[in-house]
Amino acid sequence: MSLSKKKKIVLGLSLTFVLLVQSQQKNMSEVKAPIAKKIPHNLEKHGDVRVDNYYWLNDKENPEVISYLEAEKEYYESLTGHTKEFQHQLFDEMKSRIKEDDTSVPYKQNGYWYITRYEIGKEYPIYARKKETLEAPEEIMFDGNEMAKGHEYFSIGGLAISPNNKFAAFGVDTVSRRQYVISIKNLETGEVYADKIENTTGGAVWADDNKTLFYTKKDEVTLRSDQILKHKFGTSAAEDQLVFHEKDDTFGTYVYKSKSKKYIIVGSYSTLTSEFQFLRTDNPDGDLKMFSPRERGVEYGMSHYGDHFYVLTNKDGATNFKLMKTDENNTSSENWKEFIPHREDVLLEDIDIFKDYYVISERTNGLNKVHINRWDGTDSYYLPFKSETYTAGVGRNPDFDTEILRYGYNSMTTPTSIIDFNMRTKDREVKKEQEVLGGKFDKDNYKEKRIWANARDGVKVPMSIVYHKDTPLSNTTPILQYAYGSYGNTIDPYFSTVRLSLLDRGFVYAIAHVRGGEYLGRPWYENGKLLKKKNTFTDFVDCSQYLIDEGYTSADHLYAMGGSAGGLLMGAIINMAPQLYNGVIAAVPFVDVVTTMLDDSIPLTTGEYDEWGNPNEKTYYEYMKSYSPYDQVVAQEYPNLLVTTGLHDSQVQYFEPAKWVAKLREMKSDKNLLIMDINMDAGHGGASGRFEALKEVAKEYAFLLDLEGKI
């Protein structure tokens, strides 16, 4: 073929591509965005009047509301239709890396090995067990695939096996509002009994008599976990006895069993305060005994060993927590004795107790540490981790009388390993390494590092980043910057097979460890909440500016993503610094902060006061309003924006993102994308199937890659 002929073919293909793009743009321009009608609704507090033109959208029983949401869904489908084939390609690619017939590492409890496994082509887990040895015949307890038939959404949770190994209590949610119905199954005969306990958290605890079950009930309106009840196997749930009622609407309650199996423990919690009561598992009809009464701002948790409790607490100003010890018969705080002192530079996160050892989970300079100690004091050492940035943590260790510690390890370039470590001999056995199928993955093809951005108040903010070794870092490099930044939840640098679809297409992925999480200890959280909440937002913006200033990327190629409270972060940053981002994904975003926090009928609101403040107090009201994304929308240019939500979301109600999108569409002065993908069948967690959830990720990645011209 002649060179001129080749050029003509190339030019012809180029012209075809241009015409295709122009055609798509024309079609997109012809698609009209749904415009929500404006019905002014005055909201007055502290003498301040806010006019909410889209307040009417909070009534999902109104056919007009559903019609509007469906119009938004259709608009999203119209504007992303040209990416559908690519979404399917991404889905197949991400799915192909995942081992479909996967199996968990078995763990042993009370004479049985428990296993969770998946089968090829199926969405849901199968829960099985084997008696005494792994060579024993498999007993299938629950097949999620069979149970999910006929349901758009399905979740099973809270499996609790009776002490005699005969019965299993389990919770099922088929709506995605985290309201589980508890049932009881005979694991020997397969019979599911008539006992049905509705509107629970899903979890339950058996007493030693194998017939008494303790569980947590939710308020039907607010969904606050406010009651602990006692159910006698074989009786109607209507006969269940109230064990404890948490009447303070800023607290929730829950129930669990100590690892020693000696006590059933009822906890009450708010963001900043905790309290526990307990009774013996061999005396289920006894009265709860107070462990130590709640003190505002004092958090504690306890583990039982021998005739003592070990108490992890921030009492007496121990900001990063300390470990104390108390006799099981004298548990109030005046009897607590120091066991591990508070340290300014070490966050004490957890304790795991074994017969001969106790294991302390710590965090120093953002990195996980696992400290192993013998009770008799003859040995004490840390597990060695040498990477610059990684995630490590103690796994499930239900067996008390063992010298084996199970823990997990991964990094942004290293798949997860589940490791059994002999605390006496210090031998380690890798029980399982996460398989990345497809034959293309090599961890040496990727680079990870931790960098530190300069925040505007002089603080150094860490970021963990990962990218393909062949990706140049320049002002044309696309970066997806992610963060959460609330409730002290730390987003550690973790491995993701799904993320490879971005990295292999030239994206850098960055986790910004902003204030509001606990990456750098408890003070890191304290400085990103209440009247210091804006530090979370400015940290994220300053990290973005650092990436641009240091030549990692530019505003034309920088993207941001966050979900739930991280969606609030997205809403705040696009109001504050929209010019820094080409595109933003706000997943199930909490964006109407003031209105939501003033409405104590909305699920979870009252329990949030310690995180955001109570807007019934003027100081908090004014501060919230000054950053609330919905209240701060102004007439300016905004980045391309993808918003996701679920109609049945119990955490962030669908109407928050719906109102926000409507107001943004009214106010923004640009022609960038503003699309909302609403799942009419799901809630806060999105689709329930193992692989169905990948379709949602494929939508998000297609949005980013389309903006980068990489489809």
XYZ file of C-alpha atoms in Angstrom:
711
model
C 0.000 0.000 0.000
C 1.330 3.447 -0.932
C 2.046 6.054 1.730
C -0.468 8.465 0.150
C -3.182 5.806 0.283
C -2.403 5.135 3.941
C -2.693 8.858 4.640
C -6.070 8.987 2.906
C -7.339 6.084 5.024
C -6.062 7.707 8.221
C -7.596 11.035 7.217
C -10.841 9.267 6.391
C -10.901 7.543 9.782
C -10.081 10.827 11.512
C -12.881 12.589 9.660
C -15.278 9.799 10.621
C -14.229 10.168 14.267
C -14.708 13.949 14.161
C -18.147 13.559 12.599
C -19.057 10.940 15.249
C -17.982 13.264 18.056
C -19.850 16.180 16.501
C -22.933 13.999 16.157
C -22.719 12.977 19.811
C -22.252 16.588 20.876
C -25.250 17.617 18.780
C -27.383 14.879 20.314
C -26.221 15.876 23.776
C -27.059 19.508 23.112
C -30.536 18.500 22.013
C -31.180 16.611 25.244
C -32.810 18.957 27.700
C -31.861 18.738 31.340
C -34.819 18.221 33.667
C -35.679 21.415 35.487
C -37.245 20.969 38.899
C -40.042 23.363 39.629
C -39.422 25.935 42.347
C -41.759 26.037 45.324
C -40.293 28.438 47.890
C -40.206 26.987 51.394
C -39.016 29.191 54.238
C -36.790 27.649 56.876
C -36.272 29.929 59.857
C -33.856 29.461 62.743
C -32.175 31.935 65.069
C -33.851 34.773 63.174
C -32.271 33.647 59.910
C -34.509 32.675 56.997
C -33.300 30.255 54.335
C -35.472 29.830 51.251
C -35.395 26.255 49.955
C -37.006 26.155 46.502
C -36.637 22.379 46.227
C -37.789 21.276 49.661
C -40.760 19.551 48.025
C -38.474 16.854 46.660
C -38.271 15.182 50.074
C -41.649 13.470 49.619
C -41.040 10.269 47.689
C -44.730 9.351 47.997
C -45.459 12.273 45.674
C -45.736 11.036 42.054
C -44.233 14.324 40.855
C -41.092 13.611 42.868
C -40.719 10.139 41.374
C -41.374 11.581 37.923
C -38.606 14.151 38.414
C -36.148 11.527 39.669
C -36.934 9.302 36.708
C -36.361 12.271 34.387
C -32.944 12.808 35.981
C -32.202 9.120 35.459
C -33.218 9.360 31.796
C -31.091 12.484 31.356
C -28.107 10.652 32.819
C -28.696 7.711 30.489
C -28.975 10.029 27.475
C -25.756 11.897 28.169
C -23.761 8.770 28.952
C -25.238 6.538 26.267
C -22.105 6.835 24.134
C -20.081 5.276 26.996
C -22.300 2.205 27.462
C -20.153 -0.113 25.385
C -17.059 1.137 27.178
C -18.766 0.588 30.538
C -19.389 -3.027 29.548
C -15.734 -3.326 28.551
C -14.627 -1.908 31.897
C -16.992 -4.215 33.760
C -15.699 -7.290 31.944
C -12.131 -6.148 32.507
C -12.589 -5.581 36.238
C -14.530 -8.792 36.678
C -11.885 -10.777 34.788
C -9.282 -9.929 37.438
C -11.398 -11.338 40.237
C -11.338 -15.006 41.107
C -14.981 -15.984 40.801
C -14.748 -19.292 42.633
C -12.994 -17.658 45.573
C -12.858 -18.954 49.142
C -12.045 -17.240 52.408
C -9.324 -18.508 54.698
C -11.146 -20.851 57.127
C -11.260 -19.903 60.798
C -12.034 -22.249 63.673
C -14.604 -21.573 66.351
C -16.098 -23.937 68.901
C -15.092 -27.095 67.045
C -16.035 -26.012 63.502
C -14.125 -24.494 60.619
C -16.110 -21.686 58.991
C -15.710 -20.798 55.312
C -17.236 -18.227 52.983
C -16.967 -19.033 49.310
C -18.202 -17.938 45.893
C -19.080 -19.954 42.806
C -18.474 -19.012 39.177
C -21.208 -16.874 37.697
C -22.915 -16.198 41.021
C -23.259 -12.881 42.835
C -23.652 -13.857 46.481
C -21.585 -15.767 49.048
C -22.155 -19.281 50.293
C -21.587 -19.763 54.018
C -20.328 -23.213 54.945
C -18.599 -25.083 57.770
C -16.714 -28.304 58.447
C -16.605 -30.172 61.726
C -13.205 -30.443 63.472
C -11.025 -30.827 60.348
C -10.908 -29.250 56.911
C -11.136 -32.744 55.429
C -14.619 -33.225 56.912
C -17.709 -33.021 54.675
C -18.922 -29.492 53.934
C -22.157 -28.309 55.523
C -23.767 -25.429 53.614
C -25.439 -23.147 56.137
C -26.656 -20.406 53.766
C -26.579 -20.007 49.991
C -27.003 -16.298 49.348
C -27.707 -16.935 45.661
C -30.789 -19.007 46.410
C -31.953 -16.640 49.127
C -31.566 -13.581 46.871
C -33.859 -14.888 44.134
C -36.745 -12.543 43.457
C -35.098 -9.577 45.161
C -33.551 -6.525 43.478
C -31.446 -6.068 46.611
C -30.289 -8.704 49.067
C -28.012 -8.652 52.082
C -27.454 -11.296 54.744
C -25.655 -10.367 57.919
C -25.138 -10.966 61.605
C -24.694 -14.741 61.510
C -24.631 -16.044 65.071
C -24.135 -19.735 65.879
C -25.594 -21.120 69.099
C -23.140 -22.547 71.679
C -24.287 -26.109 70.892
C -23.570 -25.445 67.167
C -27.128 -26.465 66.256
C -28.829 -23.161 65.449
C -27.943 -20.044 63.475
C -29.559 -16.658 63.863
C -29.241 -14.488 60.763
C -30.524 -11.174 59.445
C -31.803 -10.378 55.940
C -32.359 -6.969 54.304
C -34.120 -6.894 50.920
C -34.723 -3.129 50.749
C -31.285 -1.615 51.461
C -32.332 0.481 54.427
C -30.319 -1.637 56.861
C -33.484 -2.848 58.560
C -32.885 -6.563 58.946
C -35.368 -9.325 59.723
C -33.785 -11.915 62.050
C -34.687 -15.571 61.587
C -33.402 -18.803 63.141
C -32.297 -21.855 61.203
C -31.714 -25.420 62.409
C -28.338 -26.268 60.888
C -28.911 -30.004 61.349
C -32.289 -30.248 59.597
C -32.205 -27.116 57.428
C -35.519 -25.901 58.835
C -36.008 -22.141 59.140
C -38.317 -21.573 62.090
C -41.337 -19.305 62.226
C -39.542 -16.868 64.544
C -39.312 -13.550 62.658
C -37.918 -10.462 64.339
C -38.332 -7.310 62.258
C -36.598 -3.922 62.141
C -33.273 -4.951 63.674
C -29.586 -4.327 62.975
C -29.308 -7.976 61.900
C -26.904 -9.132 64.587
C -27.791 -11.268 67.599
C -26.096 -12.943 70.567
C -26.898 -16.377 72.018
C -26.891 -17.075 75.721
C -25.448 -20.349 77.004
C -28.884 -21.974 77.186
C -29.085 -22.141 73.345
C -32.562 -20.629 73.387
C -32.198 -17.027 74.534
C -31.257 -14.499 71.894
C -30.333 -10.853 72.513
C -30.700 -8.403 69.621
C -30.882 -4.701 68.750
C -34.116 -3.060 67.628
C -34.333 0.160 65.594
C -36.678 3.109 65.863
C -38.959 2.746 62.847
C -38.806 6.442 61.935
C -35.267 7.559 62.757
C -33.691 4.074 62.366
C -31.686 4.770 65.516
C -30.635 1.566 67.278
C -32.319 2.276 70.588
C -33.456 -0.988 72.202
C -31.970 -4.319 73.270
C -34.553 -7.096 73.474
C -34.488 -10.709 74.560
C -36.132 -13.396 72.435
C -36.931 -16.905 73.628
C -36.539 -19.432 70.815
C -39.930 -20.822 69.733
C -41.998 -17.885 70.957
C -43.522 -14.979 69.061
C -41.444 -11.824 68.674
C -44.415 -9.989 70.189
C -43.514 -11.647 73.494
C -39.884 -10.467 73.446
C -38.753 -8.688 76.602
C -37.133 -5.263 76.647
C -33.704 -5.545 78.247
C -32.491 -1.986 77.741
C -33.887 1.190 76.174
C -31.414 3.916 75.190
C -33.588 6.989 75.709
C -30.959 9.618 74.901
C -31.580 10.283 71.224
C -27.937 11.251 70.656
C -26.883 7.670 71.508
C -27.303 4.293 69.880
C -27.010 0.848 71.428
C -25.738 -2.612 70.451
C -25.022 -6.022 71.994
C -22.159 -8.496 71.670
C -20.402 -11.331 73.515
C -16.945 -11.113 75.061
C -14.248 -13.241 73.409
C -13.988 -15.159 76.679
C -17.694 -16.046 76.167
C -18.333 -15.252 79.827
C -20.306 -12.059 79.321
C -23.027 -10.575 77.151
C -22.245 -6.877 76.820
C -24.633 -4.033 75.957
C -22.974 -0.892 74.662
C -24.274 2.668 74.351
C -22.396 5.018 72.077
C -22.326 8.493 70.648
C -19.506 10.029 68.637
C -17.635 11.104 71.776
C -19.060 9.085 74.671
C -19.541 5.419 75.507
C -21.057 3.293 78.262
C -21.395 -0.446 78.838
C -23.505 -2.857 80.866
C -23.032 -6.605 81.133
C -24.407 -9.883 82.409
C -23.145 -13.456 82.436
C -23.979 -15.610 79.415
C -25.023 -18.440 81.766
C -27.617 -16.176 83.417
C -29.627 -14.653 80.535
C -32.574 -13.751 82.760
C -30.388 -11.829 85.172
C -30.142 -8.065 85.402
C -27.658 -5.944 83.505
C -24.831 -4.561 85.633
C -23.356 -1.138 84.870
C -19.683 -1.306 83.903
C -18.956 2.400 84.322
C -21.513 5.226 83.871
C -21.156 7.520 80.870
C -19.123 10.673 81.240
C -19.480 13.232 78.477
C -16.421 13.099 76.230
C -15.065 9.864 77.736
C -14.853 6.885 75.400
C -13.974 3.399 76.502
C -14.158 -0.188 75.359
C -13.242 -3.316 77.266
C -11.946 -6.848 76.771
C -12.313 -9.631 79.321
C -9.420 -11.872 80.396
C -9.284 -14.091 83.483
C -10.816 -12.156 86.345
C -10.087 -8.722 84.884
C -11.277 -6.346 82.198
C -8.812 -4.389 80.081
C -10.174 -0.957 79.223
C -9.121 1.097 76.182
C -10.019 4.711 76.968
C -9.313 8.400 76.448
C -10.101 9.148 80.100
C -8.151 11.912 81.850
C -7.122 13.608 78.618
C -5.528 10.532 77.032
C -6.219 11.901 73.545
C -4.527 8.983 71.758
C -5.995 6.507 74.260
C -4.408 4.365 76.951
C -5.049 0.853 78.284
C -6.271 0.324 81.843
C -7.088 -2.719 83.951
C -9.825 -3.407 86.469
C -11.178 -6.318 88.502
C -14.334 -7.807 86.960
C -16.176 -7.230 90.254
C -15.153 -3.560 90.548
C -15.497 -2.071 87.101
C -16.376 1.605 87.634
C -13.751 4.055 86.405
C -12.391 4.968 89.853
C -11.058 1.397 90.039
C -9.209 1.471 86.709
C -5.424 1.112 86.934
C -3.031 2.110 84.172
C -1.642 -0.779 82.109
C -0.262 0.968 79.006
C 0.193 4.743 79.402
C -0.916 7.410 76.963
C 1.652 8.448 74.345
C 1.534 11.702 72.408
C 2.870 10.139 69.206
C 1.100 6.754 69.243
C -2.613 6.154 68.680
C -3.791 3.065 70.556
C -6.466 1.527 68.309
C -7.341 -1.919 69.651
C -6.411 -4.899 71.817
C -6.786 -8.608 70.993
C -6.567 -11.049 73.856
C -5.319 -14.659 73.810
C -4.568 -17.136 76.560
C -0.828 -16.403 76.648
C -0.588 -13.171 74.659
C -2.182 -9.791 74.181
C -1.790 -7.913 70.912
C -1.963 -4.125 70.645
C -2.883 -2.409 67.364
C -1.221 1.002 67.139
C -0.737 3.791 64.619
C 2.435 5.866 64.470
C 3.001 8.627 61.901
C 0.095 7.229 59.928
C 1.422 3.669 59.757
C -0.114 0.550 61.326
C 1.907 -1.245 64.006
C 1.129 -4.605 65.615
C 2.689 -5.058 69.071
C 2.751 -8.618 70.478
C 3.224 -9.210 74.216
C 3.270 -12.239 76.496
C 1.144 -11.898 79.617
C 4.056 -13.167 81.712
C 6.282 -10.389 80.389
C 8.924 -12.691 78.876
C 8.557 -11.398 75.316
C 7.429 -8.207 73.595
C 8.009 -7.208 69.962
C 6.507 -5.563 66.868
C 5.684 -7.318 63.615
C 8.157 -6.013 61.016
C 6.698 -3.886 58.196
C 9.266 -2.151 55.998
C 7.231 -0.417 53.280
C 6.925 3.348 53.051
C 3.143 3.139 52.929
C 0.969 0.088 53.604
C -2.071 -1.267 55.427
C -1.772 -3.986 58.060
C -4.217 -5.147 60.659
C -5.186 -7.966 62.979
C -7.817 -10.187 61.377
C -10.507 -12.389 62.830
C -9.131 -14.361 65.765
C -12.086 -15.948 67.583
C -9.978 -18.732 69.155
C -8.789 -17.758 72.636
C -6.484 -20.707 73.381
C -4.019 -20.399 70.498
C -0.563 -19.021 69.816
C -1.468 -18.194 66.197
C -2.259 -14.589 65.300
C -3.999 -14.017 61.985
C -3.359 -10.663 60.319
C -3.654 -9.060 56.901
C -1.201 -6.999 54.873
C -1.427 -5.058 51.620
C -0.300 -1.839 50.005
C -1.371 0.170 46.981
C 0.830 -2.031 44.778
C 0.706 -5.281 46.771
C -2.381 -7.533 46.839
C -3.744 -8.572 50.215
C -2.138 -11.450 52.065
C -3.748 -13.279 54.983
C -0.992 -14.473 57.288
C -0.920 -16.828 60.269
C 1.869 -15.820 62.633
C 3.085 -18.052 65.465
C 3.582 -15.646 68.341
C 5.893 -18.096 70.144
C 8.160 -19.318 67.328
C 7.732 -16.160 65.193
C 7.147 -18.324 62.118
C 4.735 -16.929 59.550
C 2.597 -18.793 57.042
C 0.859 -17.018 54.190
C -2.551 -18.661 54.151
C -3.785 -16.776 51.130
C -2.579 -14.192 48.651
C -5.165 -12.266 46.701
C -5.089 -13.508 43.133
C -5.207 -10.981 40.313
C -6.336 -12.989 37.318
C -5.795 -12.261 33.647
C -2.044 -12.817 33.572
C -1.250 -9.107 33.127
C -0.695 -7.928 36.688
C 2.845 -7.478 37.981
C 3.241 -5.367 41.108
C 6.639 -4.218 39.865
C 4.815 -2.335 37.103
C 3.405 0.108 39.662
C 4.920 2.699 41.934
C 3.612 3.897 45.295
C 4.803 6.597 47.615
C 3.745 8.965 50.315
C 4.032 12.694 49.785
C 3.295 15.609 52.112
C 1.394 18.713 51.034
C 1.620 22.078 52.739
C -1.709 23.166 54.223
C -2.489 26.856 54.468
C -2.096 26.855 58.266
C 1.372 25.306 58.095
C 0.348 21.704 58.767
C 1.768 18.912 56.576
C -0.975 16.742 55.049
C 0.049 13.258 53.832
C -1.099 11.688 50.573
C -0.616 8.106 49.432
C -0.318 7.822 45.656
C 0.012 4.985 43.166
C 0.559 4.934 39.402
C 1.894 2.769 36.580
C 5.660 3.005 36.220
C 5.244 4.087 32.583
C 2.974 6.993 33.510
C 4.911 10.270 33.369
C 4.125 12.786 36.097
C 3.456 16.058 34.311
C 0.830 18.746 33.858
C -1.049 16.480 31.429
C -1.246 13.508 33.812
C -4.772 12.730 35.031
C -5.099 12.257 38.793
C -8.083 11.030 40.774
C -7.849 12.432 44.299
C -9.973 10.660 46.912
C -10.735 11.364 50.572
C -13.345 10.832 53.275
C -12.306 12.893 56.286
C -15.022 12.437 58.933
C -15.853 10.489 62.113
C -12.190 9.622 62.649
C -12.467 7.016 59.867
C -9.055 6.441 58.354
C -8.731 5.554 54.681
C -5.549 3.507 54.619
C -3.491 2.979 51.442
C -5.043 -0.253 50.214
C -4.767 -2.460 47.129
C -7.588 -2.584 44.589
C -7.855 -4.782 41.510
C -10.622 -2.514 40.238
C -8.369 0.544 40.407
C -5.975 -1.059 37.919
C -8.391 -0.069 35.147
C -7.538 3.546 35.882
C -3.826 3.051 36.510
C -3.342 1.093 33.289
C -4.909 3.984 31.381
C -2.488 6.532 32.723
C -4.286 7.766 35.834
C -2.587 8.448 39.147
C -4.687 7.580 42.212
C -4.160 9.680 45.331
C -5.647 9.239 48.806
C -5.525 12.511 50.718
C -5.305 11.754 54.455
C -7.066 14.949 55.465
C -7.962 16.072 58.959
C -11.213 14.554 60.168
C -9.736 11.051 59.892
C -7.301 9.553 62.407
C -4.402 8.839 60.061
C -2.046 10.936 62.199
C -3.703 10.151 65.521
C -6.712 11.314 67.439
C -5.762 15.038 67.315
C -5.903 14.743 63.507
C -9.584 13.893 63.923
C -10.284 16.491 66.597
C -8.946 19.188 64.275
C -11.359 18.213 61.485
C -14.753 18.230 63.207
C -17.296 20.562 64.811
C -16.040 24.165 64.609
C -12.843 22.979 62.890
C -14.622 21.058 60.129
C -13.416 23.408 57.409
C -9.884 22.054 57.918
C -11.083 18.892 56.130
C -12.081 20.915 53.080
C -9.070 23.229 52.984
C -6.718 20.253 53.471
C -8.195 18.600 50.388
C -7.972 21.793 48.330
C -4.393 22.390 49.491
C -3.466 18.822 48.520
C -4.947 19.498 45.086
C -3.014 22.737 44.760
C 0.170 20.933 45.809
C -0.287 18.301 43.090
C -0.682 21.088 40.543
C 2.161 23.258 41.850
C 4.580 20.332 41.998
C 3.867 19.343 38.406
C 2.036 16.083 39.084
C -0.961 17.316 37.083
C -2.929 20.440 36.172
C -6.451 21.692 36.780
C -7.453 20.388 33.349
C -6.621 16.852 34.422
C -7.346 16.777 38.163
C -10.423 14.889 39.391
C -11.895 14.444 42.860
C -14.115 11.800 44.410
C -15.780 11.158 47.747
C -18.875 9.455 49.093
C -21.371 10.085 51.908
C -19.556 12.454 54.298
C -16.862 12.408 51.612
C -19.607 13.627 49.269
C -20.036 16.595 51.601
C -16.313 17.171 51.106
C -16.849 17.170 47.341
C -19.682 19.658 47.642
C -17.577 21.959 49.786
C -14.505 21.936 47.545
C -16.407 22.720 44.357
C -17.944 25.726 46.071
C -14.554 26.818 47.419
C -12.202 26.018 44.542
C -14.097 24.847 41.443
C -11.282 26.014 39.182
C -8.950 23.256 40.419
C -10.925 20.314 39.025
C -12.008 19.099 35.611
C -14.452 16.594 37.067
C -15.869 15.507 40.417
C -17.768 12.397 41.530
C -19.986 12.886 44.585
C -21.373 9.526 45.670
C -24.460 9.496 47.962
C -23.381 12.960 49.146
C -24.411 14.527 52.464
C -24.837 18.079 51.181
C -27.809 19.730 52.926
C -26.108 19.832 56.298
C -28.143 22.489 58.102
C -31.618 21.264 57.141
C -30.759 17.645 57.866
C -29.156 18.368 61.226
C -32.202 20.408 62.264
C -34.602 17.556 61.435
C -34.422 14.982 64.211
C -36.943 12.743 62.432
C -34.366 11.934 59.752
C -32.446 8.701 60.444
C -29.223 9.153 62.390
C -29.465 12.949 62.793
C -29.361 13.252 66.578
C -26.407 10.904 66.866
C -24.439 13.218 64.592
C -24.356 16.261 66.859
C -20.928 15.380 68.265
C -19.493 15.277 64.760
C -21.046 18.360 63.155
C -22.511 20.255 66.092
C -26.116 20.924 67.025
C -27.542 23.692 64.811
C -30.170 24.408 67.430
C -27.270 26.338 68.945
C -26.632 29.501 66.962
C -22.831 29.149 66.831
C -23.050 25.734 65.177
C -25.902 26.830 62.936
C -23.907 29.713 61.503
C -20.748 27.644 61.083
C -22.594 24.802 59.343
C -24.369 27.208 57.036
C -21.026 28.750 56.067
C -19.869 25.454 54.492
C -23.049 23.470 53.786
C -22.750 22.697 50.040
C -26.461 23.171 49.338
C -26.604 26.518 51.124
C -23.380 27.759 49.521
C -24.197 27.072 45.864
C -23.581 30.335 43.965
C -23.675 31.605 40.395
C -20.258 30.470 39.192
C -18.632 27.891 36.959
C -18.494 24.374 38.368
C -16.505 21.311 37.225
C -18.105 18.441 35.346
C -20.102 16.641 38.016
C -21.464 13.117 38.466
C -23.751 12.630 41.473
C -24.999 9.208 42.587
C -27.737 8.285 45.039
C -30.240 5.577 45.939
C -33.957 6.034 46.464
C -33.946 3.888 49.622
C -30.806 5.353 51.180
C -31.175 5.447 54.980
C -27.852 7.170 55.643
C -28.063 10.120 53.242
C -31.644 10.556 52.068
C -32.029 10.680 48.269
C -33.520 14.185 48.387
C -30.250 15.776 49.531
C -28.364 15.097 46.280
C -31.585 15.591 44.272
C -32.127 19.093 45.690
C -28.440 19.905 45.310
C -28.415 18.936 41.636
C -31.565 20.974 41.006
C -30.032 24.048 42.628
C -26.694 23.624 40.875
C -28.469 23.353 37.543
C -30.318 26.570 38.300
C -27.264 28.529 39.462
C -24.189 27.354 37.575
C -22.890 29.513 34.748
C -20.975 26.880 32.763
C -21.920 24.245 30.203
C -20.122 21.398 31.928
C -21.810 18.077 32.627
C -24.141 17.862 35.610
C -25.669 14.405 35.798
C -27.263 12.347 38.554
C -27.449 8.571 38.485
C -30.159 7.449 40.886
C -30.610 3.780 41.705
C -34.347 3.354 42.189
C -33.882 -0.056 43.846
C -30.968 0.450 46.255
C -29.764 2.446 49.225
C -26.558 3.843 50.666
C -24.317 0.960 49.670
C -25.555 0.708 46.094
C -26.097 -2.623 44.363
C -25.865 -5.704 46.572
C -24.452 -8.313 44.212
C -20.750 -9.060 44.224
C -20.314 -8.137 40.572
C -23.333 -5.846 40.212
C -21.416 -3.297 42.283
C -18.684 -3.300 39.625
C -21.185 -1.897 37.140
C -21.481 1.201 39.307
C -17.695 1.564 39.432
C -17.602 1.166 35.650
C -20.025 4.090 35.350
C -17.782 6.263 37.522
C -14.601 5.320 35.681
C -16.279 5.842 32.302
C -17.238 9.354 33.417
C -13.595 10.142 34.234
C -12.049 8.483 31.216
C -14.572 10.108 28.895
C -13.574 13.538 30.202
C -9.950 12.595 29.554
C -10.719 11.469 26.007
C -9.583 7.942 26.817
C -12.664 6.062 25.611
